[in-house]
Amino acid sequence: MSTVRPPQPASLTGLDPAEAARRLAAEGPNLLPGSTPKPILAIAISVLTEPMFLMLLVAGGLYLALGDRAEATFLLASVFVIIGITLVQERKTQRALESLRELSAPRALVIRAGQEIRIPGREVVCGDVLVLHEGDRVAADAVLREGDLDVDESLLTGESVPLTKSPGETGGQLFASTVVTRGVGVAEVSAIATATAVGRIGQALARTTEPISRLQQASRRLVRNLAIAGLLLAIAYCLLSWLWDGHTFIESVLSGVALTMAILPEEIPVVLTVFLALGAWRISKHKVLTRRVPAVETLGAISVLAVDKTGTLTQNRMQVAELGLADADFCDAGASELPEPFHELVEFAMLATPPDPFDPMEKAISRFGLHWLTDTEHVHAQWSSEIEYGLSPDILAMTRVFRGEVRTQHLLATKGAPEAVIDLCHLAAPDAAVILRQVEAMAARGLRVLGVARGEWQGDAWPQSQHDFTFRFLGLVGLIDPPRPEVPAAIAECRSAGVRIIMLTGDHPVTARAIARQVGLSERAEVITGPEIDALDDDALRLRLHQVDLCARLKPEQKLRLVQLLRDGGEVVAMTGDGVNDAPALKAADVGIAMGERGTDVAREAAALVLLDDSFASIVAAIRQGRRIYDNITKATGFVFAVHVPIIALALVPALLHWPVLLMPVHIVLLELLIDPACSVVFEAEPAADDIMRRPPRAPSDSPFAAANLHYAVIQGLGFAGILLCGYGLLLGRGLDAAQGRSAVFIALVIGLFLLTLANRDLSHHALARTAAKNPWLWRMFGGVALMLAVVVGVPFFRNVMGLAVPGVFMLLAIAGMLAAAMAWLELLRRMTHCGLREAAAR
């Protein structure tokens, strides 16, 4: 039971916007100590402690020991270049995360200059007037001025039972970061930021960090294992070079360092961090806010999308369309007046609605009543209820109680689910059956139907339940919420993508079926209801879920049970929700999606994603983006391994065959300057494949580091390495010196990086067939490759440091031959793999 907020008095018109701006400038933002950008020095230190850069420093020191100052200078200078690139990447990622945090920051509904406006919580100032509804998180310490609230203060006290707050000297204090669990109220801000109770005791936001995703954890394990294996191999190679080949110890160590640098795939953690952060930023462009970045990697695996009807599939613009009495109907469309027999029905529907409603249906009832009954005796704006019996899991109806002319006499106004109101009126079975047939007919037209009743009560002690009152059934109110126009196409796209859609709604089964039919959600007309769900055990319900797509008359705990059963059955479940009671199900889902427009703060905080426009089409756009991001991570990972194989081979094999050294640390550093941007920029910007929403969802166990993906990349690299080594051997056999042979192979390798980039974009097309216009970074990368080669070959200083020579005609022909062979190899491998995949799919 609860009382509700009376109409807002003129005294609480709030601050003038200019005064609010002045206070914001003087007092600072309403922020608790939170995350701060990573300092440049900290980034630089983290770069220098990476294994790759430790190897660089060691190699630079060894070159100094050997007296090769030019090589040492180049290597040590490259450290600063790579630090610069890392800073750019880190800042780009940081900006993306900061923009997401700014979007996800708590918001507050305030009254300023008499108008209710929603502002970021950071802009709340002392003296602001907060409007608080159920599910809102209080933005600052405040004093309750109107209404009665139940508030969860467990963050401060550890006490899980909500406390009742009423205006007054002792019981009206509200604290920042606590949650309103019931009621509507108005409060005046008394303290902000660190002056609040939560700020003073230090229980607020500590330094926040993005959680590590499963892919990031897997990548770090892979890199660590490869680093250990590379180090052991390099030590063995160093000893072999020193003891067998007769090189000096320093030269042998230098060769081991080069091999270690070639083996380390340090780009992979960078790829995942950048792709997930920038992917979340790209998804925000589709009106979907990512509150937890690791959720981005799960989007592509979603196999079941459990959606609410109201506001997601529909426009959430409720309006009263029909009224139903026992012997008459009224349709609002085209009507010029409301017939007298319907006045009492509308009057009590309004009385059963709070004066400042938040629910869209209640707003529609208020608008309808004021439109037709203004200037009649049926509008009672000055009345305030004494007691309100709210909706409960047992009784899906609410009753507001008003004092009559005599102190012990009271007038009751009730509205709710027709079945619940019929039960409260204790109607005989034949009368109830007639009303329920009328409800079915209205619901079949896509209407949300409410029953309305009136009652009288005499007495001083309030009953514990609405069932203890006596009611008279008045009639039915039919509300319509038209489907969003973009929903049918989005549902069709989900179906082609293998994503099953299940409607979870509290509406009447016939209404759910009507909306599902309008948007093309399901061809199966069968509906399962909340009472039926309660009657089934888990095994029976799991089997039933394979047969139905529509679940109606659900309670929040039933939504949670359905989500858990779907997940237990191996599905990857995304679920939408908006209320306080939806929070457990949103947390239980693989991807919880809260409504940004009508959702509560509690729902938004429990969810991984927030729909800024509450549109179903935005969810589908996020799934498409999630699949694109995962695809591009897979492509980038394959590219990294395909590139590192020839680098390892060219660093290792010549020494084993007693050929002149091919790749030295200076060459590997230069290659890394190309590999890193190719991974984190070119592949991140790669557009989605044409068939991305025509494939089934990927299995949750799939990984970019799966053997099949790495196996293909390693074969790509081995073939390319074999071509380059054969070319090097032939060039040496034709009498070319080491510098000339090294130049030809190095130039072919560098250009080959670009070819490998093209080859890993899309296995369904030839490397040169897919237009690069969709990814402008490709041509920029090619320009960077050409510029780098021009500098290292054309500038004497860099040419001498690299041990290269200016290529002659024969060398250019050799380079062209190696690249042509590489193109032929990559295309042959692509065709064999693609044909194999098609045959497997056909089977």
Tab-separated table of N, CA and C in Angstrom, residues 708-833:
chain	number	residue	atom	x	y	z
A	708	ALA	N	41.465	-24.182	-36.646
A	708	ALA	CA	41.154	-24.074	-38.079
A	708	ALA	C	41.603	-22.727	-38.626
A	709	ASN	N	41.340	-21.657	-37.867
A	709	ASN	CA	41.712	-20.320	-38.340
A	709	ASN	C	43.233	-20.168	-38.380
A	710	LEU	N	43.917	-20.580	-37.312
A	710	LEU	CA	45.367	-20.440	-37.260
A	710	LEU	C	46.047	-21.409	-38.233
A	711	HIS	N	45.427	-22.567	-38.433
A	711	HIS	CA	45.986	-23.544	-39.367
A	711	HIS	C	46.043	-22.952	-40.773
A	712	TYR	N	44.967	-22.318	-41.200
A	712	TYR	CA	44.936	-21.705	-42.532
A	712	TYR	C	45.979	-20.592	-42.627
A	713	ALA	N	46.076	-19.758	-41.573
A	713	ALA	CA	47.032	-18.655	-41.589
A	713	ALA	C	48.472	-19.172	-41.648
A	714	VAL	N	48.752	-20.210	-40.876
A	714	VAL	CA	50.112	-20.766	-40.866
A	714	VAL	C	50.469	-21.336	-42.238
A	715	ILE	N	49.516	-22.015	-42.894
A	715	ILE	CA	49.782	-22.554	-44.237
A	715	ILE	C	50.033	-21.413	-45.221
A	716	GLN	N	49.231	-20.337	-45.114
A	716	GLN	CA	49.481	-19.151	-45.942
A	716	GLN	C	50.924	-18.685	-45.780
A	717	GLY	N	51.331	-18.528	-44.507
A	717	GLY	CA	52.671	-18.024	-44.227
A	717	GLY	C	53.771	-18.969	-44.655
A	718	LEU	N	53.558	-20.280	-44.476
A	718	LEU	CA	54.583	-21.245	-44.866
A	718	LEU	C	54.822	-21.230	-46.376
A	719	GLY	N	53.719	-21.158	-47.137
A	719	GLY	CA	53.873	-21.099	-48.588
A	719	GLY	C	54.615	-19.846	-49.025
A	720	PHE	N	54.255	-18.708	-48.431
A	720	PHE	CA	54.912	-17.445	-48.758
A	720	PHE	C	56.380	-17.494	-48.355
A	721	ALA	N	56.650	-18.067	-47.161
A	721	ALA	CA	58.040	-18.183	-46.702
A	721	ALA	C	58.850	-19.072	-47.645
A	722	GLY	N	58.243	-20.182	-48.090
A	722	GLY	CA	58.953	-21.064	-49.019
A	722	GLY	C	59.304	-20.363	-50.318
A	723	ILE	N	58.384	-19.556	-50.825
A	723	ILE	CA	58.642	-18.813	-52.065
A	723	ILE	C	59.808	-17.841	-51.871
A	724	LEU	N	59.791	-17.103	-50.746
A	724	LEU	CA	60.845	-16.120	-50.496
A	724	LEU	C	62.203	-16.803	-50.285
A	725	LEU	N	62.232	-17.920	-49.576
A	725	LEU	CA	63.495	-18.624	-49.344
A	725	LEU	C	64.045	-19.216	-50.644
A	726	CYS	N	63.137	-19.764	-51.482
A	726	CYS	CA	63.587	-20.269	-52.785
A	726	CYS	C	64.155	-19.142	-53.634
A	727	GLY	N	63.475	-18.001	-53.585
A	727	GLY	CA	63.974	-16.847	-54.324
A	727	GLY	C	65.340	-16.403	-53.830
A	728	TYR	N	65.515	-16.391	-52.522
A	728	TYR	CA	66.797	-15.983	-51.950
A	728	TYR	C	67.905	-16.955	-52.358
A	729	GLY	N	67.613	-18.257	-52.297
A	729	GLY	CA	68.601	-19.251	-52.688
A	729	GLY	C	68.988	-19.136	-54.152
A	730	LEU	N	67.985	-18.904	-55.025
A	730	LEU	CA	68.272	-18.753	-56.454
A	730	LEU	C	69.096	-17.508	-56.724
A	731	LEU	N	68.792	-16.423	-56.026
A	731	LEU	CA	69.554	-15.185	-56.221
A	731	LEU	C	71.005	-15.364	-55.782
A	732	LEU	N	71.201	-16.046	-54.649
A	732	LEU	CA	72.580	-16.293	-54.200
A	732	LEU	C	73.298	-17.210	-55.183
A	733	GLY	N	72.551	-18.181	-55.728
A	733	GLY	CA	73.149	-19.093	-56.690
A	733	GLY	C	73.519	-18.410	-57.995
A	734	ARG	N	72.844	-17.313	-58.340
A	734	ARG	CA	73.172	-16.568	-59.559
A	734	ARG	C	74.316	-15.591	-59.348
A	735	GLY	N	74.918	-15.620	-58.165
A	735	GLY	CA	76.090	-14.794	-57.919
A	735	GLY	C	75.821	-13.448	-57.288
A	736	LEU	N	74.560	-13.146	-56.907
A	736	LEU	CA	74.277	-11.874	-56.246
A	736	LEU	C	74.838	-11.910	-54.829
A	737	ASP	N	75.299	-10.753	-54.364
A	737	ASP	CA	75.838	-10.719	-53.004
A	737	ASP	C	74.684	-10.676	-51.996
A	738	ALA	N	75.072	-10.725	-50.700
A	738	ALA	CA	74.063	-10.807	-49.634
A	738	ALA	C	73.155	-9.593	-49.616
A	739	ALA	N	73.726	-8.379	-49.834
A	739	ALA	CA	72.917	-7.159	-49.787
A	739	ALA	C	71.880	-7.158	-50.900
A	740	GLN	N	72.256	-7.589	-52.097
A	740	GLN	CA	71.313	-7.608	-53.213
A	740	GLN	C	70.208	-8.652	-52.986
A	741	GLY	N	70.617	-9.848	-52.552
A	741	GLY	CA	69.616	-10.886	-52.278
A	741	GLY	C	68.675	-10.469	-51.164
A	742	ARG	N	69.268	-9.879	-50.092
A	742	ARG	CA	68.443	-9.408	-48.974
A	742	ARG	C	67.465	-8.330	-49.441
A	743	SER	N	67.904	-7.428	-50.301
A	743	SER	CA	67.037	-6.345	-50.787
A	743	SER	C	65.838	-6.912	-51.533
A	744	ALA	N	66.095	-7.839	-52.453
A	744	ALA	CA	65.003	-8.408	-53.248
A	744	ALA	C	63.983	-9.107	-52.352
A	745	VAL	N	64.487	-9.913	-51.423
A	745	VAL	CA	63.575	-10.655	-50.549
A	745	VAL	C	62.847	-9.708	-49.601
A	746	PHE	N	63.543	-8.714	-49.046
A	746	PHE	CA	62.910	-7.791	-48.110
A	746	PHE	C	61.816	-6.980	-48.798
A	747	ILE	N	62.097	-6.473	-50.010
A	747	ILE	CA	61.079	-5.701	-50.741
A	747	ILE	C	59.876	-6.592	-51.046
A	748	ALA	N	60.127	-7.840	-51.481
A	748	ALA	CA	59.023	-8.765	-51.753
A	748	ALA	C	58.226	-9.061	-50.483
A	749	LEU	N	58.918	-9.183	-49.354
A	749	LEU	CA	58.243	-9.445	-48.087
A	749	LEU	C	57.358	-8.272	-47.682
A	750	VAL	N	57.887	-7.047	-47.807
A	750	VAL	CA	57.113	-5.867	-47.412
A	750	VAL	C	55.861	-5.728	-48.274
A	751	ILE	N	56.026	-5.862	-49.594
A	751	ILE	CA	54.853	-5.792	-50.468
A	751	ILE	C	53.922	-6.976	-50.201
A	752	GLY	N	54.534	-8.107	-49.833
A	752	GLY	CA	53.727	-9.281	-49.498
A	752	GLY	C	52.827	-9.056	-48.295
A	753	LEU	N	53.233	-8.180	-47.365
A	753	LEU	CA	52.352	-7.837	-46.242
A	753	LEU	C	51.037	-7.268	-46.748
A	754	PHE	N	51.136	-6.420	-47.779
A	754	PHE	CA	49.931	-5.833	-48.364
A	754	PHE	C	49.096	-6.917	-49.041
A	755	LEU	N	49.762	-7.846	-49.738
A	755	LEU	CA	49.037	-8.940	-50.389
A	755	LEU	C	48.325	-9.821	-49.351
A	756	LEU	N	48.999	-10.084	-48.230
A	756	LEU	CA	48.369	-10.878	-47.180
A	756	LEU	C	47.177	-10.146	-46.564
A	757	THR	N	47.271	-8.828	-46.473
A	757	THR	CA	46.134	-8.044	-45.990
A	757	THR	C	44.938	-8.236	-46.915
A	758	LEU	N	45.177	-8.117	-48.223
A	758	LEU	CA	44.095	-8.303	-49.194
A	758	LEU	C	43.549	-9.730	-49.139
A	759	ALA	N	44.438	-10.706	-49.006
A	759	ALA	CA	44.019	-12.109	-49.042
A	759	ALA	C	43.185	-12.491	-47.832
A	760	ASN	N	43.383	-11.824	-46.694
A	760	ASN	CA	42.656	-12.186	-45.476
A	760	ASN	C	41.390	-11.371	-45.269
A	761	ARG	N	41.056	-10.507	-46.229
A	761	ARG	CA	39.828	-9.713	-46.091
A	761	ARG	C	38.579	-10.554	-46.299
A	762	ASP	N	38.610	-11.439	-47.299
A	762	ASP	CA	37.396	-12.176	-47.651
A	762	ASP	C	37.779	-13.418	-48.450
A	763	LEU	N	37.522	-14.588	-47.863
A	763	LEU	CA	37.894	-15.835	-48.541
A	763	LEU	C	36.993	-16.159	-49.734
A	764	SER	N	35.840	-15.489	-49.833
A	764	SER	CA	34.908	-15.821	-50.904
A	764	SER	C	35.243	-15.115	-52.211
A	765	HIS	N	36.212	-14.193	-52.194
A	765	HIS	CA	36.589	-13.471	-53.404
A	765	HIS	C	38.106	-13.490	-53.582
A	766	HIS	N	38.510	-13.298	-54.826
A	766	HIS	CA	39.932	-13.122	-55.124
A	766	HIS	C	40.440	-11.902	-54.359
A	767	ALA	N	41.721	-11.943	-53.987
A	767	ALA	CA	42.299	-10.867	-53.167
A	767	ALA	C	42.122	-9.496	-53.798
A	768	LEU	N	42.194	-9.411	-55.135
A	768	LEU	CA	42.084	-8.117	-55.812
A	768	LEU	C	40.671	-7.841	-56.325
A	769	ALA	N	39.733	-8.790	-56.091
A	769	ALA	CA	38.398	-8.638	-56.677
A	769	ALA	C	37.509	-7.726	-55.851
A	770	ARG	N	37.659	-7.764	-54.540
A	770	ARG	CA	36.778	-6.979	-53.671
A	770	ARG	C	37.266	-5.546	-53.623
A	771	THR	N	36.412	-4.628	-53.975
A	771	THR	CA	36.815	-3.230	-54.097
A	771	THR	C	37.364	-2.694	-52.793
A	772	ALA	N	38.419	-1.924	-52.915
A	772	ALA	CA	39.021	-1.303	-51.732
A	772	ALA	C	38.341	0.003	-51.377
A	773	ALA	N	37.392	0.444	-52.217
A	773	ALA	CA	36.731	1.713	-51.941
A	773	ALA	C	35.949	1.666	-50.632
A	774	LYS	N	35.523	0.454	-50.231
A	774	LYS	CA	34.776	0.319	-48.987
A	774	LYS	C	35.661	0.464	-47.761
A	775	ASN	N	36.961	0.386	-47.951
A	775	ASN	CA	37.902	0.541	-46.838
A	775	ASN	C	39.012	1.484	-47.268
A	776	PRO	N	38.859	2.782	-47.002
A	776	PRO	CA	39.857	3.751	-47.477
A	776	PRO	C	41.244	3.550	-46.894
A	777	TRP	N	41.350	2.823	-45.777
A	777	TRP	CA	42.657	2.614	-45.155
A	777	TRP	C	43.551	1.693	-45.963
A	778	LEU	N	42.971	0.909	-46.874
A	778	LEU	CA	43.795	0.014	-47.691
A	778	LEU	C	44.763	0.797	-48.560
A	779	TRP	N	44.249	1.800	-49.251
A	779	TRP	CA	45.121	2.588	-50.114
A	779	TRP	C	46.114	3.406	-49.301
A	780	ARG	N	45.694	3.825	-48.122
A	780	ARG	CA	46.637	4.554	-47.259
A	780	ARG	C	47.764	3.621	-46.807
A	781	MET	N	47.397	2.380	-46.506
A	781	MET	CA	48.431	1.419	-46.130
A	781	MET	C	49.385	1.169	-47.305
A	782	PHE	N	48.828	1.008	-48.514
A	782	PHE	CA	49.675	0.783	-49.677
A	782	PHE	C	50.609	1.976	-49.894
A	783	GLY	N	50.083	3.180	-49.713
A	783	GLY	CA	50.930	4.376	-49.823
A	783	GLY	C	52.026	4.375	-48.781
A	784	GLY	N	51.682	3.934	-47.542
A	784	GLY	CA	52.697	3.857	-46.498
A	784	GLY	C	53.773	2.846	-46.811
A	785	VAL	N	53.361	1.695	-47.383
A	785	VAL	CA	54.334	0.665	-47.775
A	785	VAL	C	55.281	1.214	-48.837
A	786	ALA	N	54.709	1.860	-49.863
A	786	ALA	CA	55.540	2.401	-50.944
A	786	ALA	C	56.492	3.468	-50.427
A	787	LEU	N	56.001	4.343	-49.559
A	787	LEU	CA	56.845	5.420	-49.011
A	787	LEU	C	57.979	4.837	-48.173
A	788	MET	N	57.661	3.830	-47.353
A	788	MET	CA	58.693	3.236	-46.509
A	788	MET	C	59.789	2.586	-47.354
A	789	LEU	N	59.382	1.864	-48.406
A	789	LEU	CA	60.382	1.242	-49.270
A	789	LEU	C	61.236	2.285	-49.976
A	790	ALA	N	60.610	3.369	-50.415
A	790	ALA	CA	61.362	4.429	-51.088
A	790	ALA	C	62.406	5.025	-50.155
A	791	VAL	N	62.050	5.175	-48.862
A	791	VAL	CA	62.978	5.775	-47.897
A	791	VAL	C	64.120	4.812	-47.583
A	792	VAL	N	63.802	3.550	-47.249
A	792	VAL	CA	64.850	2.632	-46.787
A	792	VAL	C	65.772	2.203	-47.926
A	793	VAL	N	65.277	2.232	-49.175
A	793	VAL	CA	66.132	1.863	-50.303
A	793	VAL	C	66.781	3.084	-50.940
A	794	GLY	N	66.052	4.194	-50.947
A	794	GLY	CA	66.556	5.379	-51.651
A	794	GLY	C	67.466	6.262	-50.827
A	795	VAL	N	67.323	6.262	-49.512
A	795	VAL	CA	68.152	7.114	-48.649
A	795	VAL	C	69.386	6.317	-48.216
A	796	PRO	N	70.568	6.783	-48.539
A	796	PRO	CA	71.787	6.008	-48.241
A	796	PRO	C	71.920	5.605	-46.784
A	797	PHE	N	71.610	6.524	-45.845
A	797	PHE	CA	71.774	6.196	-44.428
A	797	PHE	C	70.953	4.965	-44.060
A	798	PHE	N	69.654	4.986	-44.394
A	798	PHE	CA	68.785	3.856	-44.051
A	798	PHE	C	69.170	2.606	-44.842
A	799	ARG	N	69.605	2.788	-46.088
A	799	ARG	CA	70.003	1.641	-46.894
A	799	ARG	C	71.214	0.941	-46.269
A	800	ASN	N	72.159	1.732	-45.766
A	800	ASN	CA	73.344	1.142	-45.135
A	800	ASN	C	72.987	0.464	-43.812
A	801	VAL	N	72.098	1.114	-43.022
A	801	VAL	CA	71.683	0.526	-41.748
A	801	VAL	C	71.009	-0.827	-41.973
A	802	MET	N	70.202	-0.892	-43.027
A	802	MET	CA	69.456	-2.123	-43.322
A	802	MET	C	70.295	-3.161	-44.059
A	803	GLY	N	71.463	-2.776	-44.534
A	803	GLY	CA	72.272	-3.707	-45.305
A	803	GLY	C	71.633	-4.050	-46.634
A	804	LEU	N	70.997	-3.052	-47.287
A	804	LEU	CA	70.300	-3.270	-48.544
A	804	LEU	C	71.079	-2.668	-49.701
A	805	ALA	N	70.618	-2.945	-50.913
A	805	ALA	CA	71.233	-2.399	-52.123
A	805	ALA	C	70.134	-1.885	-53.041
A	806	VAL	N	70.492	-0.943	-53.920
A	806	VAL	CA	69.520	-0.436	-54.897
A	806	VAL	C	69.240	-1.549	-55.903
A	807	PRO	N	67.965	-1.920	-56.075
A	807	PRO	CA	67.657	-3.051	-56.964
A	807	PRO	C	67.889	-2.712	-58.427
A	808	GLY	N	68.499	-3.660	-59.143
A	808	GLY	CA	68.666	-3.534	-60.584
A	808	GLY	C	67.519	-4.219	-61.307
A	809	VAL	N	67.664	-4.301	-62.632
A	809	VAL	CA	66.596	-4.884	-63.447
A	809	VAL	C	66.355	-6.336	-63.069
A	810	PHE	N	67.443	-7.102	-62.940
A	810	PHE	CA	67.292	-8.514	-62.610
A	810	PHE	C	66.624	-8.692	-61.246
A	811	MET	N	67.015	-7.849	-60.283
A	811	MET	CA	66.401	-7.928	-58.947
A	811	MET	C	64.915	-7.582	-59.006
A	812	LEU	N	64.553	-6.578	-59.814
A	812	LEU	CA	63.145	-6.209	-59.945
A	812	LEU	C	62.339	-7.351	-60.564
A	813	LEU	N	62.931	-8.024	-61.540
A	813	LEU	CA	62.252	-9.174	-62.135
A	813	LEU	C	62.082	-10.297	-61.106
A	814	ALA	N	63.124	-10.479	-60.298
A	814	ALA	CA	63.046	-11.509	-59.258
A	814	ALA	C	61.959	-11.174	-58.239
A	815	ILE	N	61.865	-9.886	-57.864
A	815	ILE	CA	60.825	-9.447	-56.924
A	815	ILE	C	59.436	-9.701	-57.525
A	816	ALA	N	59.284	-9.321	-58.799
A	816	ALA	CA	57.997	-9.533	-59.466
A	816	ALA	C	57.656	-11.008	-59.529
A	817	GLY	N	58.674	-11.842	-59.803
A	817	GLY	CA	58.428	-13.278	-59.860
A	817	GLY	C	57.989	-13.838	-58.519
A	818	MET	N	58.655	-13.413	-57.416
A	818	MET	CA	58.272	-13.897	-56.089
A	818	MET	C	56.858	-13.450	-55.720
A	819	LEU	N	56.508	-12.201	-56.061
A	819	LEU	CA	55.173	-11.701	-55.732
A	819	LEU	C	54.104	-12.407	-56.562
A	820	ALA	N	54.422	-12.671	-57.850
A	820	ALA	CA	53.466	-13.401	-58.687
A	820	ALA	C	53.243	-14.809	-58.153
A	821	ALA	N	54.320	-15.463	-57.735
A	821	ALA	CA	54.195	-16.799	-57.158
A	821	ALA	C	53.390	-16.755	-55.858
A	822	ALA	N	53.633	-15.704	-55.046
A	822	ALA	CA	52.884	-15.553	-53.795
A	822	ALA	C	51.391	-15.361	-54.066
A	823	MET	N	51.066	-14.522	-55.077
A	823	MET	CA	49.661	-14.315	-55.435
A	823	MET	C	49.022	-15.626	-55.880
A	824	ALA	N	49.751	-16.386	-56.706
A	824	ALA	CA	49.218	-17.667	-57.180
A	824	ALA	C	48.997	-18.625	-56.014
A	825	TRP	N	49.935	-18.660	-55.055
A	825	TRP	CA	49.817	-19.533	-53.899
A	825	TRP	C	48.603	-19.150	-53.039
A	826	LEU	N	48.465	-17.864	-52.755
A	826	LEU	CA	47.355	-17.414	-51.920
A	826	LEU	C	46.011	-17.694	-52.584
A	827	GLU	N	45.934	-17.511	-53.912
A	827	GLU	CA	44.676	-17.765	-54.621
A	827	GLU	C	44.369	-19.262	-54.664
A	828	LEU	N	45.383	-20.095	-54.911
A	828	LEU	CA	45.173	-21.539	-54.917
A	828	LEU	C	44.679	-22.014	-53.555
A	829	LEU	N	45.319	-21.543	-52.488
A	829	LEU	CA	44.915	-21.932	-51.140
A	829	LEU	C	43.498	-21.461	-50.847
A	830	ARG	N	43.179	-20.230	-51.280
A	830	ARG	CA	41.827	-19.692	-51.056
A	830	ARG	C	40.781	-20.556	-51.746
A	831	ARG	N	41.035	-20.903	-53.018
A	831	ARG	CA	40.072	-21.699	-53.775
A	831	ARG	C	39.876	-23.079	-53.148
A	832	MET	N	40.977	-23.707	-52.737
A	832	MET	CA	40.874	-25.038	-52.124
A	832	MET	C	40.074	-24.968	-50.819
A	833	THR	N	40.371	-23.972	-50.007
A	833	THR	CA	39.677	-23.832	-48.718
A	833	THR	C	38.222	-23.473	-48.916
